Amino acid sequence: MTDSTVTLIQNSIPMNISTTTTIVSYGSSSSFITNCPLLSALIAFALAQSIKFFTSWYREKHWDLNLLIGSGGMPSSHSATVTALAMAVGLQEGFGGSLFAITIVLACVVMYDATGVRLQAGRQAEVLNQIICELPAEHPLADSIPLHELLGHTPPQVVAGGFLGLATTTFFWLITGSGYRA
């Protein structure tokens, strides 16, 4: 905050009220590399995507770069990301606070959506792709681009992603002592 902003704020406060002024400076003492919730979430996402990538290579003996950014598969990177975020916020800010409540509700919604709506959308895409394959060549939809089928997750994939997120955050919290603090 600049001196002119502080002066403007002080001059706008009525004189008959006694006040205590606390000025909070945002961004000066914290940085990206000390943001435990953000780093935990990003690392959990990267680990989940990497696990899918290397597992696919091990099974099929070829590299599929789409697995590094695609959705679906084991473990759920969505679940790993939001669980790591919630755990890191809980450890850093406290499990009784409103920030933890927000992140845990977000995590539950994302995991519910992954096993519900997105899983069913993927199954519908699979059926529609099969129907399109069986159309006669002269049908207008016979040349349609196939729909993406791997959209959601099975419950075990979501649970595995959740455990990966918890483990990622716990590991980094423990090796840094008390987490990343500005």
XYZ file of N, CA, C and O in Angstrom:
728
model
N 0.838 -1.159 0.000
C 0.000 0.000 0.000
C 0.892 1.233 0.000
O 1.871 1.291 0.732
N 0.531 2.202 -0.779
C 1.337 3.415 -0.845
C 0.960 4.346 0.297
O -0.095 4.225 0.911
N 1.839 5.324 0.568
C 1.579 6.288 1.636
C 0.328 7.114 1.356
O -0.415 7.446 2.258
N 0.096 7.421 0.083
C -1.086 8.221 -0.246
C -2.368 7.432 0.005
O -3.379 7.998 0.414
N -2.325 6.116 -0.210
C -3.502 5.281 0.051
C -3.773 5.212 1.542
O -4.920 5.317 1.983
N -2.731 5.057 2.342
C -2.891 5.014 3.799
C -3.445 6.341 4.303
O -4.352 6.372 5.132
N -2.925 7.453 3.791
C -3.415 8.778 4.187
C -4.878 8.936 3.810
O -5.681 9.439 4.603
N -5.259 8.484 2.620
C -6.645 8.577 2.168
C -7.555 7.767 3.081
O -8.624 8.226 3.476
N -7.117 6.568 3.465
C -7.919 5.732 4.359
C -8.037 6.385 5.723
O -9.125 6.457 6.294
N -6.941 6.912 6.251
C -6.976 7.545 7.574
C -7.858 8.788 7.563
O -8.565 9.057 8.519
N -7.829 9.547 6.485
C -8.637 10.764 6.398
C -10.122 10.460 6.202
O -10.960 11.308 6.481
N -10.453 9.272 5.732
C -11.863 8.950 5.505
C -12.541 8.397 6.750
O -13.745 8.225 6.778
N -11.783 8.118 7.810
C -12.348 7.599 9.058
C -12.806 8.782 9.903
O -12.047 9.727 10.105
N -14.048 8.735 10.394
C -14.529 9.843 11.239
C -13.635 10.044 12.458
O -13.144 9.087 13.043
N -13.436 11.309 12.840
C -12.502 11.656 13.904
C -12.998 11.272 15.292
O -12.206 11.108 16.191
N -14.307 11.110 15.511
C -14.799 10.822 16.843
C -14.768 9.319 17.175
O -15.175 8.924 18.237
N -14.258 8.505 16.273
C -14.157 7.067 16.523
C -12.686 6.730 16.697
O -11.850 7.084 15.876
N -12.375 6.049 17.798
C -10.985 5.636 17.966
C -10.780 4.352 17.162
O -11.608 3.453 17.185
N -9.691 4.305 16.460
C -9.445 3.143 15.591
C -8.030 2.642 15.768
O -7.129 3.375 16.147
N -7.869 1.380 15.508
C -6.560 0.774 15.436
C -6.372 0.352 13.994
O -7.193 -0.381 13.458
N -5.333 0.829 13.364
C -5.111 0.546 11.955
C -4.084 -0.556 11.793
O -2.990 -0.468 12.337
N -4.478 -1.588 11.079
C -3.559 -2.655 10.732
C -3.501 -2.716 9.221
O -4.529 -2.835 8.568
N -2.317 -2.600 8.699
C -2.151 -2.633 7.255
C -1.559 -3.977 6.879
O -0.528 -4.389 7.411
N -2.250 -4.674 5.983
C -1.792 -5.979 5.522
C -1.189 -5.805 4.145
O -1.808 -5.219 3.263
N -0.009 -6.290 3.977
C 0.648 -6.207 2.682
C 0.558 -7.568 2.001
O 1.073 -8.556 2.514
N -0.113 -7.630 0.875
C -0.284 -8.877 0.155
C 0.832 -9.069 -0.856
O 1.211 -8.159 -1.561
N 1.336 -10.300 -0.905
C 2.271 -10.647 -1.958
C 3.730 -10.341 -1.686
O 4.588 -10.787 -2.411
N 4.038 -9.593 -0.661
C 5.438 -9.226 -0.470
C 6.225 -10.303 0.265
O 7.397 -10.482 0.014
N 5.594 -11.027 1.197
C 6.341 -11.990 1.974
C 6.077 -13.436 1.567
O 6.692 -14.333 2.093
N 5.140 -13.655 0.681
C 4.872 -15.019 0.258
C 5.096 -15.118 -1.245
O 5.055 -14.145 -1.965
N 5.362 -16.332 -1.665
C 5.581 -16.538 -3.087
C 5.012 -17.878 -3.496
O 4.565 -18.669 -2.671
N 5.062 -18.127 -4.751
C 4.549 -19.359 -5.335
C 5.199 -20.580 -4.705
O 4.532 -21.559 -4.396
N 6.494 -20.520 -4.481
C 7.209 -21.695 -3.981
C 6.969 -21.961 -2.501
O 7.393 -22.985 -1.989
N 6.281 -21.073 -1.808
C 5.958 -21.302 -0.409
C 4.471 -21.559 -0.197
O 4.015 -21.640 0.934
N 3.707 -21.706 -1.268
C 2.271 -21.932 -1.165
C 2.008 -23.436 -1.116
O 1.860 -24.091 -2.144
N 1.954 -23.974 0.086
C 1.796 -25.417 0.288
C 0.528 -25.970 -0.370
O 0.596 -26.989 -1.043
N -0.648 -25.365 -0.205
C -1.835 -25.925 -0.853
C -1.716 -25.976 -2.379
O -2.046 -26.999 -2.996
N -1.220 -24.919 -2.974
C -1.089 -24.905 -4.432
C -0.055 -25.918 -4.902
O -0.318 -26.698 -5.831
N 1.101 -25.938 -4.269
C 2.143 -26.888 -4.669
C 1.707 -28.331 -4.451
O 1.962 -29.194 -5.290
N 1.054 -28.608 -3.342
C 0.581 -29.966 -3.077
C -0.404 -30.418 -4.149
O -0.325 -31.549 -4.635
N -1.318 -29.540 -4.519
C -2.307 -29.883 -5.544
C -1.642 -30.120 -6.900
O -1.952 -31.106 -7.597
N -0.713 -29.251 -7.271
C -0.041 -29.412 -8.569
C 0.826 -30.669 -8.612
O 0.856 -31.383 -9.620
N 1.514 -30.944 -7.531
C 2.367 -32.135 -7.486
C 1.521 -33.405 -7.506
O 1.848 -34.374 -8.192
N 0.412 -33.420 -6.772
C -0.477 -34.589 -6.780
C -1.040 -34.822 -8.182
O -1.118 -35.967 -8.648
N -1.426 -33.743 -8.865
C -1.917 -33.869 -10.244
C -0.834 -34.456 -11.150
O -1.081 -35.392 -11.912
N 0.374 -33.909 -11.051
C 1.479 -34.385 -11.895
C 1.814 -35.844 -11.601
O 2.072 -36.625 -12.528
N 1.791 -36.228 -10.348
C 2.068 -37.618 -9.987
C 1.000 -38.557 -10.546
O 1.326 -39.617 -11.096
N -0.259 -38.182 -10.408
C -1.347 -39.035 -10.914
C -1.248 -39.202 -12.425
O -1.372 -40.318 -12.945
N -1.016 -38.102 -13.132
C -0.900 -38.186 -14.591
C 0.325 -39.008 -14.988
O 0.277 -39.784 -15.933
N 1.422 -38.863 -14.264
C 2.640 -39.621 -14.556
C 2.434 -41.109 -14.314
O 2.922 -41.946 -15.084
N 1.723 -41.431 -13.251
C 1.446 -42.843 -12.964
C 0.666 -43.459 -14.121
O 0.965 -44.569 -14.575
N -0.349 -42.741 -14.616
C -1.131 -43.249 -15.761
C -0.236 -43.433 -16.986
O -0.334 -44.430 -17.698
N 0.617 -42.462 -17.222
C 1.503 -42.473 -18.387
C 2.444 -43.668 -18.350
O 2.556 -44.430 -19.315
N 3.125 -43.865 -17.213
C 4.106 -44.952 -17.116
C 3.439 -46.331 -16.994
O 3.977 -47.319 -17.488
N 2.289 -46.398 -16.373
C 1.556 -47.663 -16.299
C 1.121 -48.107 -17.686
O 1.220 -49.288 -18.035
N 0.651 -47.165 -18.474
C 0.250 -47.482 -19.848
C 1.453 -47.950 -20.662
O 1.357 -48.918 -21.428
N 2.581 -47.288 -20.499
C 3.787 -47.701 -21.219
C 4.204 -49.116 -20.820
O 4.563 -49.936 -21.655
N 4.125 -49.419 -19.537
C 4.522 -50.734 -19.039
C 3.615 -51.837 -19.608
O 4.091 -52.894 -20.004
N 2.306 -51.572 -19.646
C 1.352 -52.568 -20.146
C 1.379 -52.719 -21.652
O 1.319 -53.813 -22.182
N 1.411 -51.586 -22.358
C 1.233 -51.606 -23.812
C 2.530 -51.425 -24.595
O 2.516 -51.474 -25.821
N 3.617 -51.146 -23.928
C 4.946 -50.984 -24.533
C 5.001 -49.887 -25.595
O 5.741 -49.982 -26.562
N 4.200 -48.846 -25.417
C 4.326 -47.662 -26.268
C 3.919 -46.430 -25.456
O 3.161 -46.518 -24.513
N 4.495 -45.296 -25.854
C 4.256 -44.038 -25.152
C 2.991 -43.384 -25.679
O 2.827 -43.232 -26.879
N 2.105 -42.982 -24.787
C 0.891 -42.266 -25.154
C 0.898 -40.925 -24.426
O 0.507 -40.835 -23.265
N 1.371 -39.883 -25.126
C 1.497 -38.558 -24.506
C 0.155 -37.960 -24.092
O 0.105 -37.081 -23.229
N -0.941 -38.428 -24.695
C -2.264 -37.926 -24.318
C -2.592 -38.232 -22.859
O -3.394 -37.528 -22.245
N -1.991 -39.271 -22.313
C -2.259 -39.625 -20.917
C -1.700 -38.601 -19.941
O -2.128 -38.554 -18.783
N -0.766 -37.783 -20.377
C -0.207 -36.761 -19.488
C -1.180 -35.611 -19.246
O -1.070 -34.900 -18.237
N -2.124 -35.426 -20.162
C -3.075 -34.326 -20.002
C -4.534 -34.776 -20.043
O -5.425 -34.000 -19.753
N -4.775 -36.031 -20.394
C -6.144 -36.525 -20.538
C -6.817 -36.832 -19.218
O -6.188 -36.922 -18.164
N -8.129 -37.008 -19.286
C -8.900 -37.357 -18.093
C -9.199 -38.849 -18.099
O -9.022 -39.536 -19.094
N -9.669 -39.341 -16.965
C -9.992 -40.751 -16.830
C -8.776 -41.573 -16.465
O -7.646 -41.112 -16.522
N -9.021 -42.813 -16.062
C -7.940 -43.731 -15.759
C -7.584 -43.786 -14.287
O -8.144 -43.084 -13.452
N -6.621 -44.664 -13.997
C -6.189 -44.933 -12.624
C -4.827 -44.333 -12.370
O -3.913 -44.604 -13.148
N -4.658 -43.557 -11.337
C -5.625 -43.018 -10.380
C -6.252 -41.728 -10.921
O -5.749 -41.129 -11.864
N -7.305 -41.293 -10.288
C -7.980 -40.062 -10.693
C -7.122 -38.856 -10.312
O -6.867 -38.603 -9.133
N -6.680 -38.128 -11.329
C -5.880 -36.931 -11.042
C -6.756 -35.814 -10.480
O -6.281 -34.986 -9.704
N -8.044 -35.809 -10.840
C -8.957 -34.818 -10.273
C -9.071 -35.023 -8.758
O -8.977 -34.075 -7.978
N -9.265 -36.274 -8.358
C -9.385 -36.578 -6.928
C -8.081 -36.304 -6.189
O -8.091 -35.771 -5.080
N -6.971 -36.663 -6.803
C -5.672 -36.413 -6.177
C -5.462 -34.921 -5.964
O -5.005 -34.489 -4.893
N -5.819 -34.117 -6.944
C -5.619 -32.668 -6.881
C -6.450 -32.025 -5.785
O -5.927 -31.293 -4.936
N -7.757 -32.298 -5.776
C -8.612 -31.621 -4.793
C -8.414 -32.164 -3.385
O -8.559 -31.430 -2.411
N -8.052 -33.433 -3.259
C -7.776 -33.991 -1.930
C -6.483 -33.408 -1.366
O -6.415 -33.070 -0.180
N -5.467 -33.289 -2.214
C -4.208 -32.672 -1.775
C -4.445 -31.226 -1.356
O -3.915 -30.772 -0.333
N -5.243 -30.515 -2.122
C -5.562 -29.121 -1.792
C -6.264 -29.030 -0.446
O -5.880 -28.228 0.418
N -7.285 -29.857 -0.232
C -8.038 -29.820 1.022
C -7.149 -30.176 2.212
O -7.199 -29.514 3.256
N -6.341 -31.199 2.053
C -5.459 -31.621 3.150
C -4.449 -30.523 3.490
O -4.210 -30.227 4.669
N -3.858 -29.911 2.467
C -2.870 -28.854 2.706
C -3.505 -27.641 3.379
O -2.921 -27.050 4.290
N -4.700 -27.280 2.942
C -5.396 -26.156 3.580
C -5.714 -26.500 5.030
O -5.548 -25.674 5.929
N -6.151 -27.727 5.277
C -6.447 -28.149 6.644
C -5.224 -28.102 7.536
O -5.286 -27.631 8.676
N -4.101 -28.594 7.029
C -2.867 -28.589 7.818
C -2.358 -27.168 8.064
O -1.874 -26.856 9.149
N -2.473 -26.321 7.055
C -1.918 -24.971 7.161
C -2.835 -24.016 7.906
O -2.379 -23.234 8.732
N -4.128 -24.069 7.622
C -5.066 -23.093 8.178
C -5.907 -23.642 9.330
O -6.582 -22.882 10.004
N -5.900 -24.958 9.505
C -6.710 -25.591 10.546
C -7.917 -26.287 9.942
O -8.508 -25.811 8.970
N -8.254 -27.430 10.539
C -9.357 -28.221 10.014
C -10.724 -27.706 10.458
O -11.743 -28.203 9.996
N -10.751 -26.713 11.318
C -12.019 -26.153 11.775
C -12.398 -24.865 11.073
O -13.451 -24.295 11.358
N -11.568 -24.405 10.153
C -11.816 -23.115 9.514
C -12.688 -23.199 8.279
O -12.957 -24.269 7.733
N -13.109 -22.042 7.841
C -13.985 -21.978 6.668
C -13.243 -22.322 5.378
O -13.846 -22.870 4.455
N -11.942 -22.024 5.305
C -11.194 -22.388 4.095
C -11.140 -23.901 3.912
O -11.291 -24.412 2.803
N -10.946 -24.630 5.005
C -10.946 -26.089 4.906
C -12.332 -26.587 4.503
O -12.457 -27.501 3.682
N -13.370 -25.992 5.063
C -14.738 -26.394 4.711
C -14.989 -26.219 3.212
O -15.559 -27.100 2.561
N -14.536 -25.110 2.672
C -14.717 -24.849 1.243
C -13.979 -25.897 0.418
O -14.533 -26.455 -0.532
N -12.735 -26.180 0.771
C -11.953 -27.121 -0.030
C -12.456 -28.552 0.104
O -12.412 -29.310 -0.866
N -12.951 -28.943 1.257
C -13.443 -30.310 1.415
C -14.756 -30.494 0.664
O -14.999 -31.552 0.063
N -15.601 -29.468 0.659
C -16.837 -29.550 -0.138
C -16.493 -29.606 -1.622
O -17.063 -30.406 -2.377
N -15.535 -28.794 -2.055
C -15.079 -28.834 -3.446
C -14.574 -30.232 -3.799
O -14.908 -30.782 -4.852
N -13.781 -30.823 -2.921
C -13.244 -32.164 -3.175
C -14.364 -33.188 -3.306
O -14.346 -34.029 -4.216
N -15.336 -33.126 -2.427
C -16.462 -34.072 -2.492
C -17.266 -33.914 -3.781
O -17.646 -34.905 -4.411
N -17.500 -32.684 -4.197
C -18.258 -32.434 -5.428
C -17.490 -32.951 -6.641
O -18.062 -33.598 -7.522
N -16.205 -32.693 -6.691
C -15.391 -33.148 -7.825
C -15.372 -34.673 -7.891
O -15.542 -35.262 -8.958
N -15.195 -35.326 -6.753
C -15.144 -36.791 -6.750
C -16.506 -37.400 -7.065
O -16.591 -38.403 -7.778
N -17.567 -36.792 -6.582
C -18.916 -37.265 -6.910
C -19.178 -37.117 -8.407
O -19.709 -38.025 -9.049
N -18.789 -35.992 -8.958
C -18.977 -35.747 -10.386
C -18.166 -36.739 -11.229
O -18.641 -37.226 -12.246
N -16.958 -37.059 -10.787
C -16.104 -37.976 -11.541
C -16.711 -39.371 -11.622
O -16.611 -40.041 -12.649
N -17.331 -39.820 -10.528
C -17.915 -41.170 -10.524
C -19.356 -41.176 -11.003
O -19.907 -42.239 -11.247
N -19.954 -40.030 -11.137
C -21.353 -39.963 -11.545
C -21.518 -39.474 -12.971
O -21.482 -40.249 -13.929
N -21.652 -38.178 -13.104
C -21.973 -37.559 -14.387
C -20.922 -37.863 -15.449
O -21.242 -38.321 -16.548
N -19.642 -37.637 -15.130
C -18.602 -37.835 -16.147
C -18.427 -39.306 -16.506
O -18.171 -39.635 -17.659
N -18.577 -40.207 -15.552
C -18.479 -41.635 -15.853
C -19.609 -42.059 -16.780
O -19.389 -42.777 -17.767
N -20.820 -41.593 -16.483
C -21.960 -41.945 -17.335
C -21.847 -41.304 -18.725
O -22.211 -41.930 -19.729
N -21.331 -40.097 -18.802
C -21.125 -39.449 -20.105
C -20.126 -40.249 -20.942
O -20.301 -40.399 -22.163
N -19.098 -40.775 -20.315
C -18.125 -41.608 -21.019
C -18.745 -42.894 -21.528
O -18.463 -43.341 -22.652
N -19.590 -43.501 -20.714
C -20.278 -44.732 -21.137
C -21.233 -44.447 -22.286
O -21.367 -45.253 -23.220
N -21.919 -43.317 -22.246
C -22.807 -42.939 -23.351
C -22.006 -42.687 -24.627
O -22.432 -43.069 -25.720
N -20.844 -42.063 -24.491
C -19.992 -41.824 -25.662
C -19.561 -43.145 -26.281
O -19.516 -43.278 -27.518
N -19.274 -44.134 -25.457
C -18.879 -45.450 -25.953
C -20.011 -46.079 -26.772
O -19.787 -46.611 -27.867
N -21.242 -46.002 -26.259
C -22.397 -46.550 -26.971
C -22.635 -45.791 -28.279
O -22.867 -46.399 -29.332
N -22.558 -44.466 -28.224
C -22.771 -43.664 -29.439
C -21.702 -43.953 -30.490
O -22.018 -44.039 -31.690
N -20.471 -44.119 -30.074
C -19.406 -44.453 -31.024
C -19.676 -45.806 -31.685
O -19.443 -45.974 -32.884
N -20.174 -46.764 -30.906
C -20.498 -48.080 -31.463
C -21.638 -47.971 -32.467
O -21.597 -48.578 -33.543
N -22.632 -47.182 -32.153
C -23.768 -46.984 -33.073
C -23.281 -46.346 -34.376
O -23.661 -46.768 -35.474
N -22.420 -45.346 -34.274
C -21.902 -44.661 -35.465
C -21.083 -45.620 -36.323
O -21.152 -45.594 -37.557
N -20.322 -46.511 -35.685
C -19.523 -47.496 -36.440
C -20.409 -48.447 -37.243
O -19.997 -48.956 -38.286
N -21.607 -48.694 -36.748
C -22.509 -49.626 -37.418
C -23.391 -48.967 -38.473
O -24.167 -49.652 -39.139
N -23.292 -47.661 -38.626
C -24.089 -46.959 -39.650
C -23.578 -47.306 -41.041
O -22.375 -47.514 -41.239
N -24.474 -47.331 -42.033
C -24.012 -47.546 -43.412
C -23.136 -46.385 -43.870
O -23.256 -45.257 -43.386
N -22.236 -46.646 -44.776
C -21.269 -45.644 -45.248
C -21.933 -44.401 -45.815
O -21.386 -43.305 -45.732
N -23.124 -44.547 -46.382
C -23.796 -43.396 -46.994
C -24.551 -42.528 -45.986
O -25.051 -41.457 -46.324
N -24.629 -42.948 -44.737
C -25.325 -42.166 -43.716
C -24.524 -40.889 -43.434
O -23.298 -40.919 -43.380
N -25.196 -39.745 -43.242
C -24.486 -38.471 -43.011
C -23.589 -38.469 -41.765
O -22.618 -37.724 -41.707
N -23.882 -39.271 -40.767
C -23.080 -39.300 -39.545
C -21.993 -40.370 -39.565
O -21.239 -40.497 -38.604
N -21.903 -41.135 -40.649
C -20.940 -42.237 -40.706
C -19.490 -41.754 -40.612
O -18.623 -42.478 -40.124
N -19.212 -40.531 -41.025
C -17.857 -39.982 -40.988
C -17.594 -39.116 -39.759
O -16.614 -38.376 -39.706
N -18.454 -39.200 -38.754
C -18.306 -38.380 -37.549
C -17.040 -38.746 -36.798
O -16.615 -39.900 -36.767
N -16.464 -37.747 -36.192
C -15.286 -37.960 -35.348
C -15.757 -38.654 -34.075
O -16.732 -38.226 -33.458
N -15.087 -39.726 -33.668
C -15.516 -40.437 -32.454
C -15.474 -39.545 -31.219
O -14.613 -38.685 -31.084
N -16.415 -39.767 -30.327
C -16.471 -39.031 -29.070
C -15.420 -39.580 -28.102
O -15.078 -40.758 -28.142
N -14.946 -38.719 -27.219
C -13.973 -39.126 -26.202
C -14.700 -39.961 -25.154
O -15.672 -39.509 -24.552
N -14.238 -41.185 -24.933
C -14.938 -42.105 -24.043
C -14.415 -42.110 -22.619
O -15.144 -42.414 -21.685
N -13.158 -41.825 -22.423
C -12.568 -41.902 -21.091
C -12.699 -40.546 -20.405
O -11.801 -39.710 -20.426
N -13.867 -40.316 -19.800
C -14.160 -39.030 -19.174
C -14.175 -39.102 -17.653
O -13.672 -38.225 -16.977
N -14.786 -40.127 -17.121
C -14.965 -40.231 -15.680
C -14.098 -41.302 -15.063
O -13.153 -41.796 -15.674
N -14.441 -41.653 -13.836
C -13.653 -42.612 -13.074
C -14.570 -43.592 -12.359
O -15.669 -43.240 -11.939
N -14.059 -44.782 -12.168
C -14.740 -45.751 -11.323
C -14.445 -45.393 -9.874
O -13.464 -44.687 -9.588
N -15.260 -45.871 -8.941
C -14.975 -45.572 -7.528
C -13.565 -45.959 -7.075
O -12.930 -45.161 -6.371
N -13.014 -47.120 -7.472
C -11.637 -47.404 -7.048
C -10.613 -46.397 -7.589
O -9.639 -46.085 -6.895
N -10.819 -45.883 -8.788
C -9.908 -44.879 -9.342
C -9.973 -43.590 -8.544
O -8.951 -42.929 -8.309
N -11.175 -43.214 -8.110
C -11.356 -41.998 -7.309
C -10.730 -42.173 -5.926
O -10.044 -41.280 -5.425
N -10.927 -43.332 -5.320
C -10.346 -43.598 -3.999
C -8.815 -43.587 -4.087
O -8.137 -42.991 -3.243
N -8.261 -44.218 -5.117
C -6.802 -44.229 -5.299
C -6.275 -42.808 -5.479
O -5.240 -42.443 -4.908
N -6.975 -41.984 -6.254
C -6.565 -40.591 -6.422
C -6.630 -39.819 -5.114
O -5.749 -39.017 -4.801
N -7.674 -40.078 -4.325
C -7.797 -39.423 -3.022
C -6.650 -39.786 -2.094
O -6.062 -38.919 -1.444
N -6.304 -41.072 -2.047
C -5.181 -41.490 -1.208
C -3.861 -40.903 -1.707
O -3.006 -40.518 -0.910
N -3.708 -40.801 -3.025
C -2.494 -40.194 -3.579
C -2.395 -38.730 -3.159
O -1.322 -38.254 -2.782
N -3.505 -38.007 -3.205
C -3.512 -36.606 -2.773
C -3.178 -36.451 -1.301
O -2.388 -35.575 -0.920
N -3.763 -37.303 -0.460
C -3.464 -37.258 0.978
C -1.996 -37.574 1.239
O -1.334 -36.900 2.031
N -1.492 -38.600 0.570
C -0.101 -39.007 0.766
C 0.867 -37.929 0.293
O 1.872 -37.646 0.957
N 0.571 -37.319 -0.838
C 1.435 -36.269 -1.380
C 1.555 -35.109 -0.404
O 2.653 -34.663 -0.073
N 0.424 -34.617 0.061
C 0.442 -33.484 0.984
C 1.105 -33.848 2.303
O 1.922 -33.088 2.822
N 0.774 -35.007 2.843
C 1.364 -35.435 4.113
C 2.874 -35.558 3.995
O 3.617 -35.109 4.878
N 3.340 -36.152 2.903
C 4.772 -36.315 2.682
C 5.483 -34.962 2.666
O 6.470 -34.755 3.369
N 4.973 -34.017 1.892
C 5.625 -32.706 1.810
C 5.499 -31.922 3.105
O 6.396 -31.172 3.469
N 4.407 -32.093 3.803
C 4.235 -31.423 5.084
C 5.269 -31.934 6.087
O 5.882 -31.164 6.827
N 5.478 -33.254 6.084
C 6.429 -33.853 7.021
C 7.880 -33.519 6.695
O 8.669 -33.256 7.607
N 8.245 -33.506 5.396
C 9.643 -33.236 5.075
C 10.003 -31.767 5.228
O 11.185 -31.443 5.335
N 9.006 -30.894 5.242
C 9.314 -29.474 5.409
C 9.135 -29.036 6.864
O 9.296 -27.857 7.170
N 8.824 -29.952 7.741
C 8.660 -29.602 9.152
C 7.243 -29.192 9.445
O 6.453 -29.961 9.925
N 6.905 -27.976 9.137
C 5.545 -27.492 9.385
C 4.919 -26.962 8.107
O 4.077 -26.075 8.165
N 5.318 -27.448 7.000
C 4.747 -27.000 5.751
C 5.436 -25.768 5.218
O 6.399 -25.278 5.776
N 4.933 -25.301 4.133
C 5.472 -24.092 3.499
C 4.797 -22.894 4.118
O 3.602 -22.716 4.001
N 5.538 -22.076 4.780
C 4.958 -20.873 5.382
C 5.717 -19.657 4.876
O 6.918 -19.685 4.738
N 4.972 -18.627 4.635
C 5.592 -17.391 4.150
C 6.364 -16.712 5.242
O 6.078 -16.812 6.389
